[in-house]
CSV table of C-alpha atoms in Angstrom, one decimal:
chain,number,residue,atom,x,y,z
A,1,UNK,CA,9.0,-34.6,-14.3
A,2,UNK,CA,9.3,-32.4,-11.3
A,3,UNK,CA,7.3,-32.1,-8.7
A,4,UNK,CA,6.5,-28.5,-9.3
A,5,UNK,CA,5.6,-29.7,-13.2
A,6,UNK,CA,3.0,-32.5,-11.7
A,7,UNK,CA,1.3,-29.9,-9.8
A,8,UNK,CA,1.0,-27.6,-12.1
A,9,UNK,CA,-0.7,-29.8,-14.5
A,10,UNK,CA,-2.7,-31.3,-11.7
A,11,UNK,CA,-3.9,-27.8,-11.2
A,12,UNK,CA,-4.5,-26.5,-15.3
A,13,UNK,CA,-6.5,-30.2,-14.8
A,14,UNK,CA,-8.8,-28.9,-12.4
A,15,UNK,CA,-9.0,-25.3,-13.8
A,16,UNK,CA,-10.2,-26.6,-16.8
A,17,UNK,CA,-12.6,-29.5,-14.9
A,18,UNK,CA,-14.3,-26.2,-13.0
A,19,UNK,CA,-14.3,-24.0,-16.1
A,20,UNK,CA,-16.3,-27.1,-17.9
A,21,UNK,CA,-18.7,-27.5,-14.6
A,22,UNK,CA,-19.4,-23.5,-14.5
A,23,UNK,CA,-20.4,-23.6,-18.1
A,24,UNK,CA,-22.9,-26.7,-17.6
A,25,UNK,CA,-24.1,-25.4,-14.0
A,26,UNK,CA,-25.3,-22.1,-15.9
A,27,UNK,CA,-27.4,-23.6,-18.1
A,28,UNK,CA,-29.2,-24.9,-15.2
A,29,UNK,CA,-31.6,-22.1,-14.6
A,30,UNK,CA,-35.4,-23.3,-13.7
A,31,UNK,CA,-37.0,-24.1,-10.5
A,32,UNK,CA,-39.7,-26.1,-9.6
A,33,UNK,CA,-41.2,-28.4,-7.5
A,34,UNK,CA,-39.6,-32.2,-7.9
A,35,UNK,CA,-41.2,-35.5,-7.4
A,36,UNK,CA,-37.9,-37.7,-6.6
A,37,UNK,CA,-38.1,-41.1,-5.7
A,38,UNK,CA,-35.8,-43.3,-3.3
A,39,UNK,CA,-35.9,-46.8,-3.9
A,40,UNK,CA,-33.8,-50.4,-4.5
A,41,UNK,CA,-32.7,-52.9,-2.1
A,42,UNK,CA,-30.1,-50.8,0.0
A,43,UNK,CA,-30.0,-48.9,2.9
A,44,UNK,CA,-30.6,-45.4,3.3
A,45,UNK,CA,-33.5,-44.6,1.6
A,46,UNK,CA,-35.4,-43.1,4.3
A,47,UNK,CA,-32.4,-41.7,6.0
A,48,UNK,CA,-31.7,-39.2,2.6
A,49,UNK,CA,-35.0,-38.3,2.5
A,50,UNK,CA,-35.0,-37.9,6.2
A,51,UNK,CA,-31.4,-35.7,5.0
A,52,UNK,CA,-33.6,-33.2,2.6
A,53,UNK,CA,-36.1,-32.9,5.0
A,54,UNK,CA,-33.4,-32.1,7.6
A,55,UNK,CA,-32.4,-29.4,5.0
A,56,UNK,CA,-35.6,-28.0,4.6
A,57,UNK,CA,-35.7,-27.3,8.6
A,58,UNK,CA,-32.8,-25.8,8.8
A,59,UNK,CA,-33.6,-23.1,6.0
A,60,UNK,CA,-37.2,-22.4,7.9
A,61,UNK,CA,-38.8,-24.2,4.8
A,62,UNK,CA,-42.3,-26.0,6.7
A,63,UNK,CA,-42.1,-29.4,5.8
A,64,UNK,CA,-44.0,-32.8,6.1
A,65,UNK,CA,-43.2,-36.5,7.0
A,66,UNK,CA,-46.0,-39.1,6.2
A,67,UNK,CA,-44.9,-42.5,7.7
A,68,UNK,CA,-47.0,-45.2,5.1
A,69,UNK,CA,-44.9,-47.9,7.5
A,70,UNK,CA,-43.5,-47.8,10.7
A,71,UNK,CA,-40.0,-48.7,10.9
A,72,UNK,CA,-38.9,-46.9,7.6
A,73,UNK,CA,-37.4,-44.6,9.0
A,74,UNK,CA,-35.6,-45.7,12.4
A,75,UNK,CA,-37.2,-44.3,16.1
A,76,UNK,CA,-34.1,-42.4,16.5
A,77,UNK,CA,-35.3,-39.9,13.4
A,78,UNK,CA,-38.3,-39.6,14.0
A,79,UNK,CA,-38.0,-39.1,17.9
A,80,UNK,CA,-35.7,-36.5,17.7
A,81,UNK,CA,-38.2,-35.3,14.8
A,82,UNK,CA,-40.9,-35.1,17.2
A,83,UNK,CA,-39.3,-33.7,19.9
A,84,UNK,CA,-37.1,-31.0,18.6
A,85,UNK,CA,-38.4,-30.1,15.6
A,86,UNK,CA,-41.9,-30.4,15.5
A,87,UNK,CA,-42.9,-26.9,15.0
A,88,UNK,CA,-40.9,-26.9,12.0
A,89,UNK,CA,-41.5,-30.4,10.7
A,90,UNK,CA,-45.2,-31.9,10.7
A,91,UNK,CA,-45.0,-35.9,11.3
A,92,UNK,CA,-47.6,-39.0,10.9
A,93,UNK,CA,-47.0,-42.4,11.3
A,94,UNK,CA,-49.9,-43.8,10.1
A,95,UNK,CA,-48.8,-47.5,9.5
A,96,UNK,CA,-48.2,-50.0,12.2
A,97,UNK,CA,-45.5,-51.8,11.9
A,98,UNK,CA,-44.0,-53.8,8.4
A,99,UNK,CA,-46.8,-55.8,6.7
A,100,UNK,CA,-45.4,-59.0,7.4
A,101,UNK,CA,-45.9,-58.3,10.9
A,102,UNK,CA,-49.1,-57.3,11.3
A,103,UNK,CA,-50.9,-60.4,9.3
A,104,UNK,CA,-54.2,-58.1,9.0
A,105,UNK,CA,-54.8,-57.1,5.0
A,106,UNK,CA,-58.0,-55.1,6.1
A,107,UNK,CA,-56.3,-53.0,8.6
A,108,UNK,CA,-53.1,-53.0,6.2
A,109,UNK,CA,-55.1,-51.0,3.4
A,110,UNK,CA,-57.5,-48.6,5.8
A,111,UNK,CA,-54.4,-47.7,7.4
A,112,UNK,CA,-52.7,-46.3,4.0
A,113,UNK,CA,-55.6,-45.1,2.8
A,114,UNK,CA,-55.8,-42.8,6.1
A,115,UNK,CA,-52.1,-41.8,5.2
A,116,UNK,CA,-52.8,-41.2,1.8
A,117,UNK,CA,-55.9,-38.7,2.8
A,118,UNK,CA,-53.1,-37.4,5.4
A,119,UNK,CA,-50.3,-36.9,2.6
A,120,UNK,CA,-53.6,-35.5,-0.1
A,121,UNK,CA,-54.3,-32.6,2.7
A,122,UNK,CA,-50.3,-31.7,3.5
A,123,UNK,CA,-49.2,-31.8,-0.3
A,124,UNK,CA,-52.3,-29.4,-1.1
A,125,UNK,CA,-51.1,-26.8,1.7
A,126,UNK,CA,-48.8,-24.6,-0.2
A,127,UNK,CA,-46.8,-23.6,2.9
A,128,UNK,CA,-45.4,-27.3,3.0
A,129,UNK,CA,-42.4,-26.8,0.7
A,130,UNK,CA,-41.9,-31.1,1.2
A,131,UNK,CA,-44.0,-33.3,2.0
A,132,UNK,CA,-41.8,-37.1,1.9
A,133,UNK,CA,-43.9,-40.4,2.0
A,134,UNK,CA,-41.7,-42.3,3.8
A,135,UNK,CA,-42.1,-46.5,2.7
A,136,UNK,CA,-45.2,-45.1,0.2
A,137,UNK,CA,-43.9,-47.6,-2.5
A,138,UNK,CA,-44.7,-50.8,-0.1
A,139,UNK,CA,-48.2,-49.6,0.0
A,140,UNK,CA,-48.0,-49.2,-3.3
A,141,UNK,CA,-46.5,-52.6,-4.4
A,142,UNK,CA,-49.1,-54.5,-2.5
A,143,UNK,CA,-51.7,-52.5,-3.8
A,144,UNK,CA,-53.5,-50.9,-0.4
A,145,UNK,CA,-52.8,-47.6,-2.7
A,146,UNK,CA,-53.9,-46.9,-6.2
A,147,UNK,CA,-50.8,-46.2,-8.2
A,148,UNK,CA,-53.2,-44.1,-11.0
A,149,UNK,CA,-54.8,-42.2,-8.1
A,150,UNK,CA,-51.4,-40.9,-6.7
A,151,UNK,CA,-49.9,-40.3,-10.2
A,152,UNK,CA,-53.3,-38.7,-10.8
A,153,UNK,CA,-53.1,-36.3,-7.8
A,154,UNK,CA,-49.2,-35.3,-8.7
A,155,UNK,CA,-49.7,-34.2,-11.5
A,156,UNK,CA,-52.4,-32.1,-11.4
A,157,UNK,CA,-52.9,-31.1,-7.4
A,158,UNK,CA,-49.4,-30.6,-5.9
A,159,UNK,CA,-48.6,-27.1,-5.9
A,160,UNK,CA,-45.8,-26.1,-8.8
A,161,UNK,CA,-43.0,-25.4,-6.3
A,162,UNK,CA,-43.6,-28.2,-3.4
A,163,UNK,CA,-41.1,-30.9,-3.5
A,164,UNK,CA,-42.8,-34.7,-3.0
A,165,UNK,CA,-40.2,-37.4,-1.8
A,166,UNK,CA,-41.3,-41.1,-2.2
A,167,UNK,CA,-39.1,-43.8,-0.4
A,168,UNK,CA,-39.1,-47.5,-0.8
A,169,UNK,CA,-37.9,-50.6,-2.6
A,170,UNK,CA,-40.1,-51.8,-5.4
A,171,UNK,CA,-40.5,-48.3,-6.7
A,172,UNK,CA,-43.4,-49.2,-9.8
A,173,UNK,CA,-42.3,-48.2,-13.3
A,174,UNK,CA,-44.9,-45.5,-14.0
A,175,UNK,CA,-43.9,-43.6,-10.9
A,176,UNK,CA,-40.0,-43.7,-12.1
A,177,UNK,CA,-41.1,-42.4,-15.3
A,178,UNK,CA,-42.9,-39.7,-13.7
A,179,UNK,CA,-40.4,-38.9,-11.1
A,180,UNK,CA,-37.9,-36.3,-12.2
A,181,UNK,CA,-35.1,-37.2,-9.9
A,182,UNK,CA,-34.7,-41.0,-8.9
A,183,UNK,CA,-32.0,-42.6,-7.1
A,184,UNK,CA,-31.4,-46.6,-6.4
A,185,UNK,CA,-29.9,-47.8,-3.0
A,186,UNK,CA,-28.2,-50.6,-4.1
A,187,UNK,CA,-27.3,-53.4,-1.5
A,188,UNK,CA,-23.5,-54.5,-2.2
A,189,UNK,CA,-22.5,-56.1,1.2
A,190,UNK,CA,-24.4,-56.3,4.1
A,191,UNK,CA,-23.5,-57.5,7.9
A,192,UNK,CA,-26.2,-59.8,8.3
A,193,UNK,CA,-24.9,-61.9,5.6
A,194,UNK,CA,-21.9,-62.2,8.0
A,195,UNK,CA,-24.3,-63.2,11.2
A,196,UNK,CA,-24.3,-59.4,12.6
A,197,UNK,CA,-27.5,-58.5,14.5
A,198,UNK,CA,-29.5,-54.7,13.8
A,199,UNK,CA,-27.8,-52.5,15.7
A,200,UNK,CA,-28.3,-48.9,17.6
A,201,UNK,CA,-27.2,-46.3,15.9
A,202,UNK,CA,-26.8,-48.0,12.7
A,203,UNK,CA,-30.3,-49.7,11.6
A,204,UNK,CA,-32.2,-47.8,13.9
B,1,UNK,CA,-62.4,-66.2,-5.5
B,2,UNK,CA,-64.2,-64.3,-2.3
B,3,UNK,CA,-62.6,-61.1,-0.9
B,4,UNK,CA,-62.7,-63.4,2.7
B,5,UNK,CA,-60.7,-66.0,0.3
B,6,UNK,CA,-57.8,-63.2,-0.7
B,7,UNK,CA,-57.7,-61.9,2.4
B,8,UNK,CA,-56.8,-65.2,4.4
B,9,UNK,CA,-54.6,-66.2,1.8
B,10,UNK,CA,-52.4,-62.8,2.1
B,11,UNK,CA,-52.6,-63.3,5.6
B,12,UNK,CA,-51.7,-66.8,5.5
B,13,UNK,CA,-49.0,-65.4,2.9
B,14,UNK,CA,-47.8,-62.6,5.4
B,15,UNK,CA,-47.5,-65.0,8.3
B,16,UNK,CA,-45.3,-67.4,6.6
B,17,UNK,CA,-43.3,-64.3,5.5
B,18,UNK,CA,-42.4,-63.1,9.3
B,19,UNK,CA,-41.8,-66.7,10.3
B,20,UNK,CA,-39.6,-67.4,8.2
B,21,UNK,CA,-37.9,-63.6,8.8
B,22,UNK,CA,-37.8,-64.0,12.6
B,23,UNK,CA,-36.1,-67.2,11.7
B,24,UNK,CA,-33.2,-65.4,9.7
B,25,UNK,CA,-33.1,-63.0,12.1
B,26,UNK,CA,-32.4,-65.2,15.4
B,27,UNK,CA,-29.6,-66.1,14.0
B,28,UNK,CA,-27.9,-62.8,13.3
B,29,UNK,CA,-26.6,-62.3,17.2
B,30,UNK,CA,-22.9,-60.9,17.3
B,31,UNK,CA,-22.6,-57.2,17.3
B,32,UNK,CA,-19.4,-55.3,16.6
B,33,UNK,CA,-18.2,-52.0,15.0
B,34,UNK,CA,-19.0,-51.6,11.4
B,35,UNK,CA,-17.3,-50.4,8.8
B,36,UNK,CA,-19.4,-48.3,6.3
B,37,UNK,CA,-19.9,-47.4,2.8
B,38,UNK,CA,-21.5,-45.2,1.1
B,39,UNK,CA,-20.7,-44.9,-2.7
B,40,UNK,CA,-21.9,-44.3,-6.3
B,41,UNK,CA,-23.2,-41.7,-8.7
B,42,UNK,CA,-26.6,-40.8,-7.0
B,43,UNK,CA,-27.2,-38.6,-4.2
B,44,UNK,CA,-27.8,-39.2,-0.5
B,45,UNK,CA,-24.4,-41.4,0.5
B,46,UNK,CA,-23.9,-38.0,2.9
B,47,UNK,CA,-27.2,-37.9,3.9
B,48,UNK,CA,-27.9,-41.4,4.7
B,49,UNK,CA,-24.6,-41.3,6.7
B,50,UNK,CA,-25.8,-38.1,8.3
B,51,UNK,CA,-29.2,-40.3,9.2
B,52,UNK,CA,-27.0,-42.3,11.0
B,53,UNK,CA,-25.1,-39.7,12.8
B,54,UNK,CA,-28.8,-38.4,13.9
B,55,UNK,CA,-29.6,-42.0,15.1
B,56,UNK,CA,-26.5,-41.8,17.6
B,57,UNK,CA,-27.9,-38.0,18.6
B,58,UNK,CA,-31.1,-39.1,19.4
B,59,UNK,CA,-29.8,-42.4,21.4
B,60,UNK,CA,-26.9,-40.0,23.5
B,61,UNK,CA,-24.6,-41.8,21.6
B,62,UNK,CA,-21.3,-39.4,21.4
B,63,UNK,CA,-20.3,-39.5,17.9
B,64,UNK,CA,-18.3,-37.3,15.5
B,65,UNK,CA,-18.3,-35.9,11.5
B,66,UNK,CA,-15.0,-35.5,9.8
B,67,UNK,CA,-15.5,-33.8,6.2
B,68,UNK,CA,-12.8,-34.5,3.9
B,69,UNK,CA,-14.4,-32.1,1.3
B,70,UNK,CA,-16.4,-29.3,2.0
B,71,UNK,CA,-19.9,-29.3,0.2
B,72,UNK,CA,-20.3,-33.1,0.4
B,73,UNK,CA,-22.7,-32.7,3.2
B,74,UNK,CA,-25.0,-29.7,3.0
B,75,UNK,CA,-24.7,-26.4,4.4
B,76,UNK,CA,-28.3,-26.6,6.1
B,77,UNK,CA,-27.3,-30.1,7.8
B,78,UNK,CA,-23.6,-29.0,8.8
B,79,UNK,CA,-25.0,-25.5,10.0
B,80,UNK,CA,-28.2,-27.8,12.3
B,81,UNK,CA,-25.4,-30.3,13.6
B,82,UNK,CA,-23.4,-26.7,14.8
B,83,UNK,CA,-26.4,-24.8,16.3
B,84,UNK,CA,-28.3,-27.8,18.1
B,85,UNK,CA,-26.2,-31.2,18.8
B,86,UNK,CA,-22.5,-29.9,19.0
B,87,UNK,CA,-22.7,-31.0,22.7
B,88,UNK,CA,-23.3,-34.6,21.4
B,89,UNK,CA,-21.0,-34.8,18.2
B,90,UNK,CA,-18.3,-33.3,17.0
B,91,UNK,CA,-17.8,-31.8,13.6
B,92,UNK,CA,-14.8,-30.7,11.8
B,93,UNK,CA,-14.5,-29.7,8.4
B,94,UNK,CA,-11.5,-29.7,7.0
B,95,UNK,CA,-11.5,-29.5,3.2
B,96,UNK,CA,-12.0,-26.2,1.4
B,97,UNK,CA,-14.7,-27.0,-1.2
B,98,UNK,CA,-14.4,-29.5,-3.9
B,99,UNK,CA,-10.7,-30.1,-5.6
B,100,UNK,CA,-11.4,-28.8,-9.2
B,101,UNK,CA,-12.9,-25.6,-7.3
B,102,UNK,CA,-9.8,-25.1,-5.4
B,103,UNK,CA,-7.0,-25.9,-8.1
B,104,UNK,CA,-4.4,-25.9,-5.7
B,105,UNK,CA,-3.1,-29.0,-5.1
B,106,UNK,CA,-0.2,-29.3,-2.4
B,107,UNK,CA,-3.3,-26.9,-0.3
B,108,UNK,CA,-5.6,-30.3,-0.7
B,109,UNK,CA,-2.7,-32.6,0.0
B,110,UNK,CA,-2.3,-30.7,3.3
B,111,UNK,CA,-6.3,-30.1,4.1
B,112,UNK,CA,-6.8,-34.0,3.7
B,113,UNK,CA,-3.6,-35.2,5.7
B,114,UNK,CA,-5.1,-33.0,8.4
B,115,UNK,CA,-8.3,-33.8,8.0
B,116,UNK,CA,-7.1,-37.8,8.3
B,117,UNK,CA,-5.0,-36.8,11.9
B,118,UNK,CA,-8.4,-35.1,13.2
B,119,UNK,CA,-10.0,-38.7,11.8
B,120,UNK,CA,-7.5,-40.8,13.8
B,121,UNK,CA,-7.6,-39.0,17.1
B,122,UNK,CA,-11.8,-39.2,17.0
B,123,UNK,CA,-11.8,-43.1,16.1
B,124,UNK,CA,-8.9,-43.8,18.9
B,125,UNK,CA,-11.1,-42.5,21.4
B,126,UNK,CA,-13.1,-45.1,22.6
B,127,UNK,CA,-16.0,-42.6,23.6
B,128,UNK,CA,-17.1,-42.1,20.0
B,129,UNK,CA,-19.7,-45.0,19.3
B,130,UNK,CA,-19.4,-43.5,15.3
B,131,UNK,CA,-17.1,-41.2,13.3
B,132,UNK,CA,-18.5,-40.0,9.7
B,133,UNK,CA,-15.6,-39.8,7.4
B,134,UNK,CA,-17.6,-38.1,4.8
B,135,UNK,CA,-16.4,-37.4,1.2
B,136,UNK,CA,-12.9,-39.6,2.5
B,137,UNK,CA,-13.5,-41.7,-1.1
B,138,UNK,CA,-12.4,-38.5,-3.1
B,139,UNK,CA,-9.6,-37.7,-0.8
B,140,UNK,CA,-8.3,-40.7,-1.5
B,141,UNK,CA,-9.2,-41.3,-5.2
B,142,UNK,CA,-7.0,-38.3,-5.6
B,143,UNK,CA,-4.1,-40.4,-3.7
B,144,UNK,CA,-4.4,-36.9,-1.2
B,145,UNK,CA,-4.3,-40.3,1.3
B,146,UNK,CA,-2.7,-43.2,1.2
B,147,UNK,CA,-5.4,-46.2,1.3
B,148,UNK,CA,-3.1,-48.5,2.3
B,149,UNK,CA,-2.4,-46.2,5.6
B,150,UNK,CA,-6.1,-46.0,6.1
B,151,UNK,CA,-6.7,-49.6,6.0
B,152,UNK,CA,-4.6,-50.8,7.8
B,153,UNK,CA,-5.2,-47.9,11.3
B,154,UNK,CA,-8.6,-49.4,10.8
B,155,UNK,CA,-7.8,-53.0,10.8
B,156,UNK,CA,-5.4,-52.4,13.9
B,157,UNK,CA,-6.9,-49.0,15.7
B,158,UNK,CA,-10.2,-48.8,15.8
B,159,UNK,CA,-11.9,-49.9,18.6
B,160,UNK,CA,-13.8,-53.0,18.2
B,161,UNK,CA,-17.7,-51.5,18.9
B,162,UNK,CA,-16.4,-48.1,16.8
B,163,UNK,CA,-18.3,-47.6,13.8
B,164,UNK,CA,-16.9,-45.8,11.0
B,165,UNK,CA,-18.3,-44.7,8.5
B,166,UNK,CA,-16.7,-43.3,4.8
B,167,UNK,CA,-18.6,-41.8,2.0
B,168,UNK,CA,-18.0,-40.4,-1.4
B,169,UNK,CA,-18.1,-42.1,-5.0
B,170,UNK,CA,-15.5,-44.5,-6.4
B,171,UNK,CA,-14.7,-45.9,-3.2
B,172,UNK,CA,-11.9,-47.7,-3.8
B,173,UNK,CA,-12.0,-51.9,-3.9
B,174,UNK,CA,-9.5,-52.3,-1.2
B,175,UNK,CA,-11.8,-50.4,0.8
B,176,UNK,CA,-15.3,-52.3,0.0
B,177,UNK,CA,-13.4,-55.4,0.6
B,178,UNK,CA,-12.9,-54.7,4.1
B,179,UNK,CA,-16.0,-53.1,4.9
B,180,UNK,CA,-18.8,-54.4,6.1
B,181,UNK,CA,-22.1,-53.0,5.3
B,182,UNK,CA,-21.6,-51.3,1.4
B,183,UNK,CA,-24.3,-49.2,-0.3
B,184,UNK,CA,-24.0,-47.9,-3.7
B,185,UNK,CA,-26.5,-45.1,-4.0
B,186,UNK,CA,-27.2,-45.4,-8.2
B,187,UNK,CA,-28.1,-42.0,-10.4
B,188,UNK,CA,-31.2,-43.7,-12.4
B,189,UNK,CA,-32.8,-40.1,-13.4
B,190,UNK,CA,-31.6,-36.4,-12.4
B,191,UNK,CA,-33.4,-32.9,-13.1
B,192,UNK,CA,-29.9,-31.2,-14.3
B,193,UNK,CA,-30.9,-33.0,-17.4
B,194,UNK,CA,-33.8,-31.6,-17.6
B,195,UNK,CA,-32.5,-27.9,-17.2
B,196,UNK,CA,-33.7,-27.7,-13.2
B,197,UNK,CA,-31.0,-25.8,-11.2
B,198,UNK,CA,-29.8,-27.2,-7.9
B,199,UNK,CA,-32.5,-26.4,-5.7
B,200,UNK,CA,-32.5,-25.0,-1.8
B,201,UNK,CA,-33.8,-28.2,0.7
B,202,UNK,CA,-33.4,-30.6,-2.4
B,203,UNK,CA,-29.3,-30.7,-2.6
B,204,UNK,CA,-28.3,-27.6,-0.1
């Protein structure tokens, strides 16, 4: 076979791959507001969402960041959040740190419960076209947050065409199945495993 | 079982939690120039890359963002990256949207080699503390690189504090054997199923 022949079957091959894409792409033709879900043991949950959020600013769409734990998403993000985009982009940290550093259940659950009332009043807004609840599913998983009152809330408060983005390992079951776009981070190799500390620009 | 009861226990539970996390983490103490990568069906290997990217930004870390294949990354992040950092990292696109939309073979061939020189000359400067090789794992799936080339200028070129970083599905074994830090971002559930077009802020 020549190498004029390869290439031309490598390009029929690719013809026919985009013909088949156009046809399925087409039949794609709603809109609406999605509730999609980050979660698994991997990096980079916060840092995609952080990614559509980053989207959503630079189309002039108003958007929302509710932090349920400080240190989802790194201090690099969210500084350069609050500093250069923060007309665009409204942000709360609410939490305080991971759980297992702050040793104080009773703060633990006021505090998500105030982010909670926080997300409640920015998903309601209509002009917020995303709101993302950054690390939502560990207040979830340890319960500070009732998993029927969010569900609850999603499904009959948030505004048919805003976009809710909930990050964090452990997502629970019910929220999956109520999620319309989900994604696991799986972890396949990590550095630490090889005695390599967090590092700038990497974890945070 | 009091409330006082559950609470101290948790407490107790958390303490012994972030003792025994500091522990782990005293040990991890090297640093050194990662190799990254970001892989699988789902969405957000771009994006979580393009977190990262943001993390150098917003520490004045000069980095830079090779795409392989146009589209990979969205137009609203490229187009922010242009307009507000380009003083702090540099971007090249080289690819022309995705292969089965171009159907020209030898074109990609060329795009990717060219794409892989601009790669080269960014890692070999030591100024760069990150270079975002972003969609590389389709450029290379299509044998438009050779892996073995690629491999081995990172095993004898790149600086040792570099990090480099190389997204897109079915990265290649060879490859996730010699990275170090390896994500595989999993579909579990996608609105195209459910009829939902691609959607502006959600995957552009």
């Amino acid at each position: 076979m020549t190498d004029a022949d390869d290439t031309a079957r490598h390009n029929a091959k690719m013809a026919k791959k985009k013909a088949a894409r156009d046809k399925i792409m087409a039949t794609k033709t709603d809109e609406k507001g999605l509730i999609i879900v980050h979660t698994g043991k991997g990096k980079g949950k916060s840092s995609a969402a952080f990614g559509m959020i980053f989207r959503c600013i630079a189309h002039g769409m108003p958007c929302a960041v509710v932090q349920f734990i400080k240190g989802g998403m790194s201090t690099g993000e969210r500084d350069l959040i609050l500093s250069t985009f923060s007309d665009k982009c409204a942000f709360h940290t609410m939490g305080e740190g991971f759980t297992w550093e702050t040793q104080d259940k009773d703060r633990d659950i006021e505090m998500a419960q105030a982010a909670w009332e926080k997300a409640k009043e920015l998903i309601r807004d209509p002009a917020n076209k995303m709101v993302l609840l950054d690390e939502i599913n560990i207040a979830l998983r340890y319960d500070y947050l009732n998993l029927e009152d969010v569900l609850t809330f999603l499904a009959d408060e948030k505004p048919e065409m805003t976009h809710v983005v909930l990050t964090g390992r452990n997502a629970k079951e019910p929220l999956i199945e109520a999620a319309d776009l989900v994604t696991e981070m799986e972890l396949v190799k990590h550095p630490f495993r090889a005695g390599i500390k967090a590092q700038i620009g990497v974890e945070y």
